[in-house]
Amino acid sequence: MSWTPDGYMQAIVTLYNFQQYRHIQAPGWSLGWTWRKREVIWDVVGGQTTEQGDCSKFKGNIPHCCKKKPTVVDLLPGTPYNKQVANCCKGGVLSSWAQDPSAAAASFQLSVGQAGTTNKTVRLPVNFTLQAPGPGYTCGPAKVVKPSRFTTADKRRVTQALMTWNVTCTYSQFLAQKTPTCCVSLSSFYNNTIVPCPTCSCGCKSNNTLSGSCVDPEKPHLASVVPNPGKNGLAVPPAVQCTHHMCPIRVHWHVKLNYKQYWRVKITITNFNYAMNYSQWNLVAQHPNFDNLTQIFSFNAKSLNPYASINDTMIMWGVKFYNDLLMQAGPTGNVQSELLFQKETESFTFEKGWAFPRRIYFNGDNCVMPPPDAYPWLPNASSRHIMSPLLLVTTVVLSALAFLLQ
């Protein structure tokens, strides 16, 4: 926004989370990069670097950070006003774009020295990294774009930045974790079979390197095997309840009732992780009848249209201060809702697993589905055995012969 004799006085950095259904939860994001020259950060407002580095060569005024590869994190709520800027101080938590666009951005302000003093002498940083809070994001190079424009409150004047560059970071579920993080189980009112999550969906009991600690809930001293919460809100390794699927999250889809013009589904999300609460969680389901969703109970919901006119994808999340926090494993470690659908006569059927979702995502991660041939099927329409005419004639002839031979 402005130059100084040895750098730029005010640079505003803003992170936008444009992902529709993947948010960044506590302990929040951290943004890093590598300076191209000998830049130092004199001051940060709305954030802070995790390390100061070696500033021994400076006499008098000491920079905020002298590291070649600084890492900036968000400030916590309750930060004094003189250390805040707009969209800061949320503890690094960013909402997904579909849930709350107003909370899907974060900003901080930098004052940089020993940098260039013109658009031609400033060297763009390289090797950007984004932790959210773990791995998964890969950032591209910084690219100079048109300067950002700002409109005054009276909307009669527009100012612009002296220089602007963008960095785009993309997410990979495989980079974040090489094993899935959730699975889906199914059941229905018309079949007694409960289809469980596939065995070893997220890991196996005998392979702790994939699934983390395996905790038996029947142990008398459960607290002794569950790790303490991380210091300063840092993430801790998962302590997953011992199950056949070894997933931290299970989503159960139950076809509950069938009415004349409607049908009803119950969804239950269960947390099997003893070491983590899921704040601002969300669930995305894909089903062809979402275009006829009449009512949803105890969840918020919003349609997503990834294929333009085809409305078959819905995002659901908790009601604030009621069930937007999915507690860790235990009696309260689940949230539930029911969905009421209107029947579409042209396509509605309970046959061949039509009533079950095509895909389920929890917090943006693709969940493991049961194999299609395991879905609960409708029972046979009739148990009567129809006798063929040939068998009937044969039976009559044999009866007649038996009578004549008597």
Short mmCIF file of C-alpha atoms in Angstrom, two decimals:
data_model
loop_
_atom_site.label_atom_id
_atom_site.label_comp_id
_atom_site.label_asym_id
_atom_site.label_seq_id
_atom_site.Cartn_x
_atom_site.Cartn_y
_atom_site.Cartn_z
CA MET A 1 0.00 0.00 0.00
CA SER A 2 2.95 2.38 0.57
CA TRP A 3 6.74 2.49 0.18
CA THR A 4 9.45 3.31 2.75
CA PRO A 5 13.14 4.19 2.13
CA ASP A 6 14.08 0.50 2.47
CA GLY A 7 10.92 -1.45 1.66
CA TYR A 8 7.17 -1.25 1.98
CA MET A 9 5.40 0.23 4.97
CA GLN A 10 2.07 -1.48 4.69
CA ALA A 11 1.27 -4.75 2.93
CA ILE A 12 -2.09 -6.44 3.48
CA VAL A 13 -2.15 -10.24 3.14
CA THR A 14 -5.59 -11.85 2.79
CA LEU A 15 -6.38 -15.56 2.69
CA TYR A 16 -9.63 -16.56 0.94
CA ASN A 17 -11.05 -20.05 1.40
CA PHE A 18 -13.01 -20.59 -1.83
CA GLN A 19 -13.63 -24.27 -1.09
CA GLN A 20 -17.34 -24.94 -0.86
CA TYR A 21 -17.23 -27.60 1.85
CA ARG A 22 -13.73 -27.80 3.35
CA HIS A 23 -13.00 -25.43 6.21
CA ILE A 24 -9.91 -24.83 8.31
CA GLN A 25 -10.47 -25.65 11.96
CA ALA A 26 -8.50 -25.08 15.16
CA PRO A 27 -5.60 -24.74 15.75
CA GLY A 28 -5.88 -22.90 12.44
CA TRP A 29 -3.83 -22.01 9.38
CA SER A 30 -0.16 -21.05 9.18
CA LEU A 31 1.31 -19.37 6.10
CA GLY A 32 5.00 -19.52 5.22
CA TRP A 33 7.29 -18.38 2.41
CA THR A 34 10.96 -17.77 1.55
CA TRP A 35 12.37 -14.27 1.01
CA ARG A 36 14.36 -13.69 -2.16
CA LYS A 37 16.77 -11.11 -0.67
CA ARG A 38 17.55 -10.07 2.92
CA GLU A 39 14.07 -8.87 3.84
CA VAL A 40 13.00 -8.55 7.46
CA ILE A 41 9.57 -8.03 8.97
CA TRP A 42 9.50 -4.92 11.11
CA ASP A 43 5.97 -5.35 12.35
CA VAL A 44 2.86 -7.52 11.99
CA VAL A 45 -0.70 -6.44 12.83
CA GLY A 46 -3.47 -9.03 12.99
CA GLY A 47 -0.99 -11.91 13.08
CA GLN A 48 2.45 -12.91 14.29
CA THR A 49 5.40 -14.98 13.16
CA THR A 50 6.08 -18.18 15.04
CA GLU A 51 9.83 -17.37 15.41
CA GLN A 52 11.83 -14.16 15.53
CA GLY A 53 15.08 -15.56 14.19
CA ASP A 54 18.56 -14.03 14.53
CA CYS A 55 18.27 -10.23 14.69
CA SER A 56 21.65 -9.67 16.38
CA LYS A 57 22.97 -7.41 13.62
CA PHE A 58 20.31 -4.78 14.32
CA LYS A 59 21.06 -2.02 16.82
CA GLY A 60 18.26 -0.09 18.44
CA ASN A 61 15.01 -1.08 16.74
CA ILE A 62 14.69 -4.88 16.60
CA PRO A 63 12.55 -6.35 13.78
CA HIS A 64 9.61 -8.59 14.52
CA CYS A 65 11.19 -11.39 12.44
CA CYS A 66 14.56 -11.83 10.74
CA LYS A 67 14.10 -15.40 9.46
CA LYS A 68 14.70 -16.22 5.81
CA LYS A 69 11.64 -18.48 5.92
CA PRO A 70 9.05 -16.85 8.19
CA THR A 71 5.77 -18.48 9.19
CA VAL A 72 2.78 -16.33 10.12
CA VAL A 73 -0.21 -17.45 12.21
CA ASP A 74 -3.45 -15.74 13.12
CA LEU A 75 -4.00 -14.06 16.48
CA LEU A 76 -6.52 -15.37 18.97
CA PRO A 77 -9.92 -13.81 19.71
CA GLY A 78 -9.67 -11.11 22.36
CA THR A 79 -6.52 -9.54 20.92
CA PRO A 80 -6.22 -5.81 21.85
CA TYR A 81 -7.79 -3.52 19.25
CA ASN A 82 -4.50 -1.80 18.43
CA LYS A 83 -3.16 -5.18 17.22
CA GLN A 84 -6.16 -6.00 15.03
CA VAL A 85 -7.07 -5.48 11.37
CA ALA A 86 -10.26 -6.44 9.55
CA ASN A 87 -10.83 -10.21 9.28
CA CYS A 88 -8.13 -11.09 11.79
CA CYS A 89 -7.94 -12.72 15.16
CA LYS A 90 -10.08 -15.84 14.71
CA GLY A 91 -7.46 -18.29 15.92
CA GLY A 92 -6.78 -19.32 12.32
CA VAL A 93 -10.25 -20.78 11.80
CA LEU A 94 -11.77 -20.26 8.35
CA SER A 95 -15.29 -21.28 7.38
CA SER A 96 -16.00 -23.02 4.10
CA TRP A 97 -17.44 -20.77 1.42
CA ALA A 98 -20.83 -22.52 1.34
CA GLN A 99 -21.31 -22.38 5.11
CA ASP A 100 -20.43 -18.74 5.76
CA PRO A 101 -18.68 -16.61 3.11
CA SER A 102 -18.27 -13.74 5.59
CA ALA A 103 -16.06 -15.94 7.79
CA ALA A 104 -14.11 -17.53 4.92
CA ALA A 105 -11.36 -14.88 4.80
CA ALA A 106 -8.50 -13.86 7.08
CA SER A 107 -6.11 -10.89 6.90
CA PHE A 108 -2.95 -9.54 8.50
CA GLN A 109 -0.74 -6.53 7.80
CA LEU A 110 3.04 -6.53 7.28
CA SER A 111 5.75 -3.88 7.38
CA VAL A 112 8.80 -5.15 5.47
CA GLY A 113 12.31 -3.73 5.35
CA GLN A 114 15.43 -4.35 3.26
CA ALA A 115 13.18 -5.01 0.27
CA GLY A 116 12.80 -3.13 -2.99
CA THR A 117 11.24 0.31 -3.08
CA THR A 118 9.55 0.12 -6.50
CA ASN A 119 7.53 -2.36 -8.49
CA LYS A 120 10.67 -3.28 -10.43
CA THR A 121 13.01 -3.80 -7.47
CA VAL A 122 10.69 -5.78 -5.18
CA ARG A 123 11.36 -9.52 -5.47
CA LEU A 124 8.32 -11.73 -4.95
CA PRO A 125 8.69 -14.37 -2.20
CA VAL A 126 8.87 -18.02 -3.26
CA ASN A 127 8.07 -21.47 -1.87
CA PHE A 128 4.77 -20.57 -0.23
CA THR A 129 3.40 -23.14 2.23
CA LEU A 130 -0.02 -23.41 3.85
CA GLN A 131 -0.67 -25.66 6.84
CA ALA A 132 -4.32 -26.02 7.78
CA PRO A 133 -3.27 -27.09 10.41
CA GLY A 134 -1.69 -30.21 8.92
CA PRO A 135 -0.43 -30.94 5.39
CA GLY A 136 -2.56 -31.28 2.29
CA TYR A 137 -2.10 -27.93 0.54
CA THR A 138 0.36 -27.29 -2.28
CA CYS A 139 0.95 -23.66 -3.24
CA GLY A 140 1.94 -22.36 -6.63
CA PRO A 141 4.28 -19.44 -7.39
CA ALA A 142 3.34 -15.84 -6.69
CA LYS A 143 2.04 -14.00 -9.77
CA VAL A 144 1.73 -10.25 -10.19
CA VAL A 145 -1.86 -9.25 -10.99
CA LYS A 146 -3.77 -6.03 -11.42
CA PRO A 147 -3.49 -3.84 -8.30
CA SER A 148 -6.29 -4.30 -5.78
CA ARG A 149 -8.86 -1.50 -5.77
CA PHE A 150 -10.60 -0.03 -2.73
CA THR A 151 -13.77 2.08 -2.65
CA THR A 152 -14.25 4.73 0.03
CA ALA A 153 -17.22 4.57 2.40
CA ASP A 154 -19.11 7.24 0.46
CA LYS A 155 -18.49 5.29 -2.79
CA ARG A 156 -17.26 8.45 -4.51
CA ARG A 157 -13.56 7.62 -4.73
CA VAL A 158 -11.54 4.52 -5.64
CA THR A 159 -7.92 3.99 -4.57
CA GLN A 160 -5.62 1.14 -5.47
CA ALA A 161 -2.63 -0.73 -4.14
CA LEU A 162 0.83 0.04 -5.49
CA MET A 163 1.45 -3.64 -6.24
CA THR A 164 -0.51 -6.89 -5.84
CA TRP A 165 0.36 -10.55 -6.26
CA ASN A 166 -1.67 -13.73 -5.88
CA VAL A 167 -0.76 -17.23 -4.72
CA THR A 168 -3.10 -20.18 -5.31
CA CYS A 169 -2.99 -23.23 -3.02
CA THR A 170 -4.77 -26.48 -3.92
CA TYR A 171 -5.76 -29.33 -1.61
CA SER A 172 -5.13 -33.06 -1.90
CA GLN A 173 -6.79 -35.50 0.49
CA PHE A 174 -4.02 -38.03 -0.20
CA LEU A 175 -1.31 -35.55 0.80
CA ALA A 176 -3.20 -34.68 3.96
CA GLN A 177 -3.52 -38.31 5.02
CA LYS A 178 -2.76 -41.41 3.03
CA THR A 179 -5.71 -43.28 4.56
CA PRO A 180 -9.39 -42.21 4.53
CA THR A 181 -10.81 -40.43 7.57
CA CYS A 182 -14.46 -41.52 7.47
CA CYS A 183 -16.75 -44.32 6.34
CA VAL A 184 -20.46 -44.89 5.70
CA SER A 185 -22.85 -47.55 7.04
CA LEU A 186 -26.41 -48.18 5.81
CA SER A 187 -29.72 -49.58 7.04
CA SER A 188 -33.43 -49.42 6.18
CA PHE A 189 -36.88 -50.12 7.62
CA TYR A 190 -37.62 -52.74 4.94
CA ASN A 191 -34.62 -54.96 5.64
CA ASN A 192 -33.18 -56.21 8.93
CA THR A 193 -29.66 -56.17 7.51
CA ILE A 194 -27.40 -53.36 8.76
CA VAL A 195 -24.59 -52.81 6.28
CA PRO A 196 -21.50 -51.79 8.30
CA CYS A 197 -18.51 -49.78 7.19
CA PRO A 198 -16.12 -51.94 5.13
CA THR A 199 -13.48 -53.66 7.23
CA CYS A 200 -10.20 -51.71 7.47
CA SER A 201 -11.76 -48.67 5.76
CA CYS A 202 -9.30 -46.31 7.45
CA GLY A 203 -6.78 -48.81 8.83
CA CYS A 204 -6.59 -52.14 10.62
CA LYS A 205 -6.25 -52.87 14.31
CA SER A 206 -2.98 -54.69 13.73
CA ASN A 207 -1.44 -51.79 11.79
CA ASN A 208 -1.17 -48.83 14.15
CA THR A 209 1.12 -46.96 11.77
CA LEU A 210 -1.91 -46.21 9.60
CA SER A 211 -4.68 -45.77 12.10
CA GLY A 212 -2.92 -44.30 15.13
CA SER A 213 -3.60 -45.52 18.65
CA CYS A 214 -6.37 -48.06 19.07
CA VAL A 215 -8.35 -47.50 22.26
CA ASP A 216 -10.57 -50.16 23.82
CA PRO A 217 -13.54 -48.40 25.46
CA GLU A 218 -13.89 -51.29 27.90
CA LYS A 219 -10.52 -50.57 29.49
CA PRO A 220 -10.86 -49.56 33.16
CA HIS A 221 -8.36 -46.70 32.80
CA LEU A 222 -9.38 -45.12 29.51
CA ALA A 223 -7.86 -41.73 30.38
CA SER A 224 -4.40 -43.28 30.73
CA VAL A 225 -4.27 -44.34 27.08
CA VAL A 226 -5.81 -41.19 25.61
CA PRO A 227 -3.22 -38.45 24.92
CA ASN A 228 -3.57 -35.13 26.67
CA PRO A 229 -4.72 -32.18 24.54
CA GLY A 230 -1.85 -30.56 22.69
CA LYS A 231 -0.16 -27.53 24.20
CA ASN A 232 -1.34 -24.19 22.82
CA GLY A 233 -4.10 -25.96 20.91
CA LEU A 234 -1.74 -27.97 18.71
CA ALA A 235 -3.07 -31.13 17.15
CA VAL A 236 -2.42 -34.49 18.82
CA PRO A 237 -2.25 -37.94 17.23
CA PRO A 238 -5.66 -39.62 16.88
CA ALA A 239 -6.74 -42.04 19.57
CA VAL A 240 -9.36 -43.99 17.65
CA GLN A 241 -11.74 -46.42 19.31
CA CYS A 242 -11.03 -50.02 18.35
CA THR A 243 -13.46 -50.94 15.57
CA HIS A 244 -13.38 -53.16 12.50
CA HIS A 245 -13.20 -50.06 10.28
CA MET A 246 -10.81 -47.95 12.43
CA CYS A 247 -12.23 -44.65 11.14
CA PRO A 248 -12.39 -41.53 13.32
CA ILE A 249 -15.80 -40.67 11.80
CA ARG A 250 -18.70 -42.91 10.79
CA VAL A 251 -21.77 -41.61 8.94
CA HIS A 252 -24.87 -43.81 9.18
CA TRP A 253 -27.68 -43.37 6.62
CA HIS A 254 -30.97 -45.01 7.68
CA VAL A 255 -34.05 -45.09 5.45
CA LYS A 256 -36.56 -44.66 8.25
CA LEU A 257 -40.15 -44.32 7.01
CA ASN A 258 -42.28 -44.50 3.87
CA TYR A 259 -45.35 -42.33 3.48
CA LYS A 260 -47.79 -42.02 0.60
CA GLN A 261 -46.16 -38.89 -0.83
CA TYR A 262 -42.98 -38.63 1.27
CA TRP A 263 -40.12 -40.72 2.61
CA ARG A 264 -37.82 -40.07 5.57
CA VAL A 265 -34.10 -40.58 6.25
CA LYS A 266 -32.15 -40.39 9.50
CA ILE A 267 -28.46 -39.42 9.46
CA THR A 268 -26.14 -40.06 12.41
CA ILE A 269 -22.52 -38.86 12.54
CA THR A 270 -20.44 -40.62 15.20
CA ASN A 271 -16.99 -39.53 16.39
CA PHE A 272 -14.72 -42.44 17.36
CA ASN A 273 -11.71 -40.21 18.07
CA TYR A 274 -11.02 -39.75 21.80
CA ALA A 275 -8.51 -36.96 21.14
CA MET A 276 -10.44 -34.51 18.97
CA ASN A 277 -13.60 -32.43 18.81
CA TYR A 278 -14.74 -31.39 15.34
CA SER A 279 -15.71 -27.70 15.32
CA GLN A 280 -17.86 -26.27 12.53
CA TRP A 281 -18.08 -29.71 10.93
CA ASN A 282 -19.96 -30.22 7.68
CA LEU A 283 -21.36 -33.14 5.73
CA VAL A 284 -21.91 -33.31 1.98
CA ALA A 285 -24.16 -35.97 0.47
CA GLN A 286 -24.97 -36.75 -3.14
CA HIS A 287 -28.41 -38.19 -3.91
CA PRO A 288 -30.75 -37.70 -6.90
CA ASN A 289 -33.75 -36.80 -4.70
CA PHE A 290 -32.20 -33.74 -3.02
CA ASP A 291 -34.08 -31.58 -5.50
CA ASN A 292 -37.23 -32.64 -3.59
CA LEU A 293 -35.94 -32.19 -0.02
CA THR A 294 -38.93 -30.83 1.92
CA GLN A 295 -37.53 -30.37 5.41
CA ILE A 296 -34.38 -31.03 7.43
CA PHE A 297 -34.40 -31.21 11.21
CA SER A 298 -31.68 -29.88 13.58
CA PHE A 299 -29.12 -29.25 10.78
CA ASN A 300 -28.53 -26.32 8.47
CA ALA A 301 -28.54 -27.23 4.79
CA LYS A 302 -27.73 -25.66 1.45
CA SER A 303 -27.87 -26.98 -2.09
CA LEU A 304 -24.69 -27.22 -4.13
CA ASN A 305 -24.96 -27.30 -7.89
CA PRO A 306 -21.67 -28.68 -9.18
CA TYR A 307 -23.33 -29.69 -12.46
CA ALA A 308 -25.33 -26.52 -13.13
CA SER A 309 -28.96 -27.60 -13.53
CA ILE A 310 -28.55 -30.94 -11.71
CA ASN A 311 -29.39 -30.41 -8.04
CA ASP A 312 -28.22 -33.65 -6.43
CA THR A 313 -25.69 -32.42 -3.85
CA MET A 314 -26.41 -30.97 -0.41
CA ILE A 315 -24.14 -29.58 2.30
CA MET A 316 -25.29 -29.91 5.92
CA TRP A 317 -23.79 -28.45 9.08
CA GLY A 318 -24.72 -27.95 12.71
CA VAL A 319 -26.83 -25.22 14.29
CA LYS A 320 -24.63 -22.71 16.11
CA PHE A 321 -24.40 -23.24 19.88
CA TYR A 322 -26.47 -26.42 19.54
CA ASN A 323 -24.70 -29.11 17.55
CA ASP A 324 -22.02 -27.32 15.50
CA LEU A 325 -19.39 -29.00 17.74
CA LEU A 326 -19.08 -32.76 17.27
CA MET A 327 -17.71 -33.94 20.61
CA GLN A 328 -15.00 -36.54 20.99
CA ALA A 329 -15.80 -40.24 21.32
CA GLY A 330 -18.19 -41.12 24.10
CA PRO A 331 -21.89 -40.86 24.95
CA THR A 332 -22.14 -37.33 23.49
CA GLY A 333 -19.87 -38.00 20.50
CA ASN A 334 -22.58 -37.94 17.85
CA VAL A 335 -25.02 -35.62 16.08
CA GLN A 336 -28.24 -36.64 14.34
CA SER A 337 -30.78 -35.26 11.91
CA GLU A 338 -33.72 -36.40 9.82
CA LEU A 339 -34.52 -35.48 6.22
CA LEU A 340 -38.00 -35.49 4.71
CA PHE A 341 -38.16 -36.01 0.94
CA GLN A 342 -41.12 -35.67 -1.39
CA LYS A 343 -41.50 -38.58 -3.77
CA GLU A 344 -40.87 -37.97 -7.45
CA THR A 345 -43.11 -40.48 -9.20
CA GLU A 346 -40.92 -40.77 -12.28
CA SER A 347 -37.77 -41.86 -10.45
CA PHE A 348 -38.63 -42.81 -6.85
CA THR A 349 -38.05 -46.43 -5.87
CA PHE A 350 -36.64 -48.43 -2.98
CA GLU A 351 -35.20 -51.00 -5.36
CA LYS A 352 -31.52 -51.58 -6.09
CA GLY A 353 -30.28 -49.23 -3.36
CA TRP A 354 -31.73 -46.08 -4.96
CA ALA A 355 -32.64 -44.64 -1.53
CA PHE A 356 -29.00 -44.54 -0.38
CA PRO A 357 -26.44 -41.82 -1.14
CA ARG A 358 -24.01 -42.01 -4.02
CA ARG A 359 -21.21 -40.29 -2.12
CA ILE A 360 -20.64 -38.84 1.36
CA TYR A 361 -18.00 -36.28 2.36
CA PHE A 362 -17.18 -35.26 5.93
CA ASN A 363 -15.23 -32.00 6.34
CA GLY A 364 -14.38 -32.21 2.66
CA ASP A 365 -12.89 -35.71 2.79
CA ASN A 366 -14.37 -38.50 0.67
CA CYS A 367 -15.78 -41.26 2.91
CA VAL A 368 -15.49 -44.98 2.17
CA MET A 369 -18.83 -46.41 0.97
CA PRO A 370 -19.95 -50.06 1.28
CA PRO A 371 -19.87 -52.05 -1.97
CA PRO A 372 -23.10 -51.64 -3.99
CA ASP A 373 -23.98 -55.34 -3.86
CA ALA A 374 -24.09 -55.14 -0.04
CA TYR A 375 -26.82 -52.47 0.13
CA PRO A 376 -30.08 -53.44 1.88
CA TRP A 377 -32.43 -54.81 -0.77
CA LEU A 378 -36.19 -54.96 -0.81
CA PRO A 379 -37.61 -58.35 0.29
CA ASN A 380 -39.29 -60.50 -2.38
CA ALA A 381 -42.74 -59.24 -3.36
CA SER A 382 -44.23 -62.70 -2.89
CA SER A 383 -43.08 -65.94 -1.33
CA ARG A 384 -45.49 -68.12 -3.38
CA HIS A 385 -43.95 -70.69 -5.70
CA ILE A 386 -45.67 -70.71 -9.10
CA MET A 387 -46.03 -74.23 -10.55
CA SER A 388 -45.25 -74.56 -14.23
CA PRO A 389 -47.89 -76.18 -16.56
CA LEU A 390 -45.48 -78.99 -17.54
CA LEU A 391 -44.90 -79.88 -13.90
CA LEU A 392 -48.66 -79.83 -13.29
CA VAL A 393 -49.38 -82.18 -16.25
CA THR A 394 -46.61 -84.54 -15.17
CA THR A 395 -48.02 -84.67 -11.66
CA VAL A 396 -51.54 -85.48 -12.96
CA VAL A 397 -50.24 -88.29 -15.24
CA LEU A 398 -48.19 -89.85 -12.48
CA SER A 399 -51.18 -89.71 -10.13
CA ALA A 400 -53.38 -91.43 -12.74
CA LEU A 401 -50.80 -94.18 -13.32
CA ALA A 402 -50.50 -94.75 -9.61
CA PHE A 403 -54.28 -95.06 -9.36
CA LEU A 404 -54.45 -97.59 -12.26
CA LEU A 405 -51.67 -99.71 -10.81
CA GLN A 406 -53.42 -100.10 -7.49
#
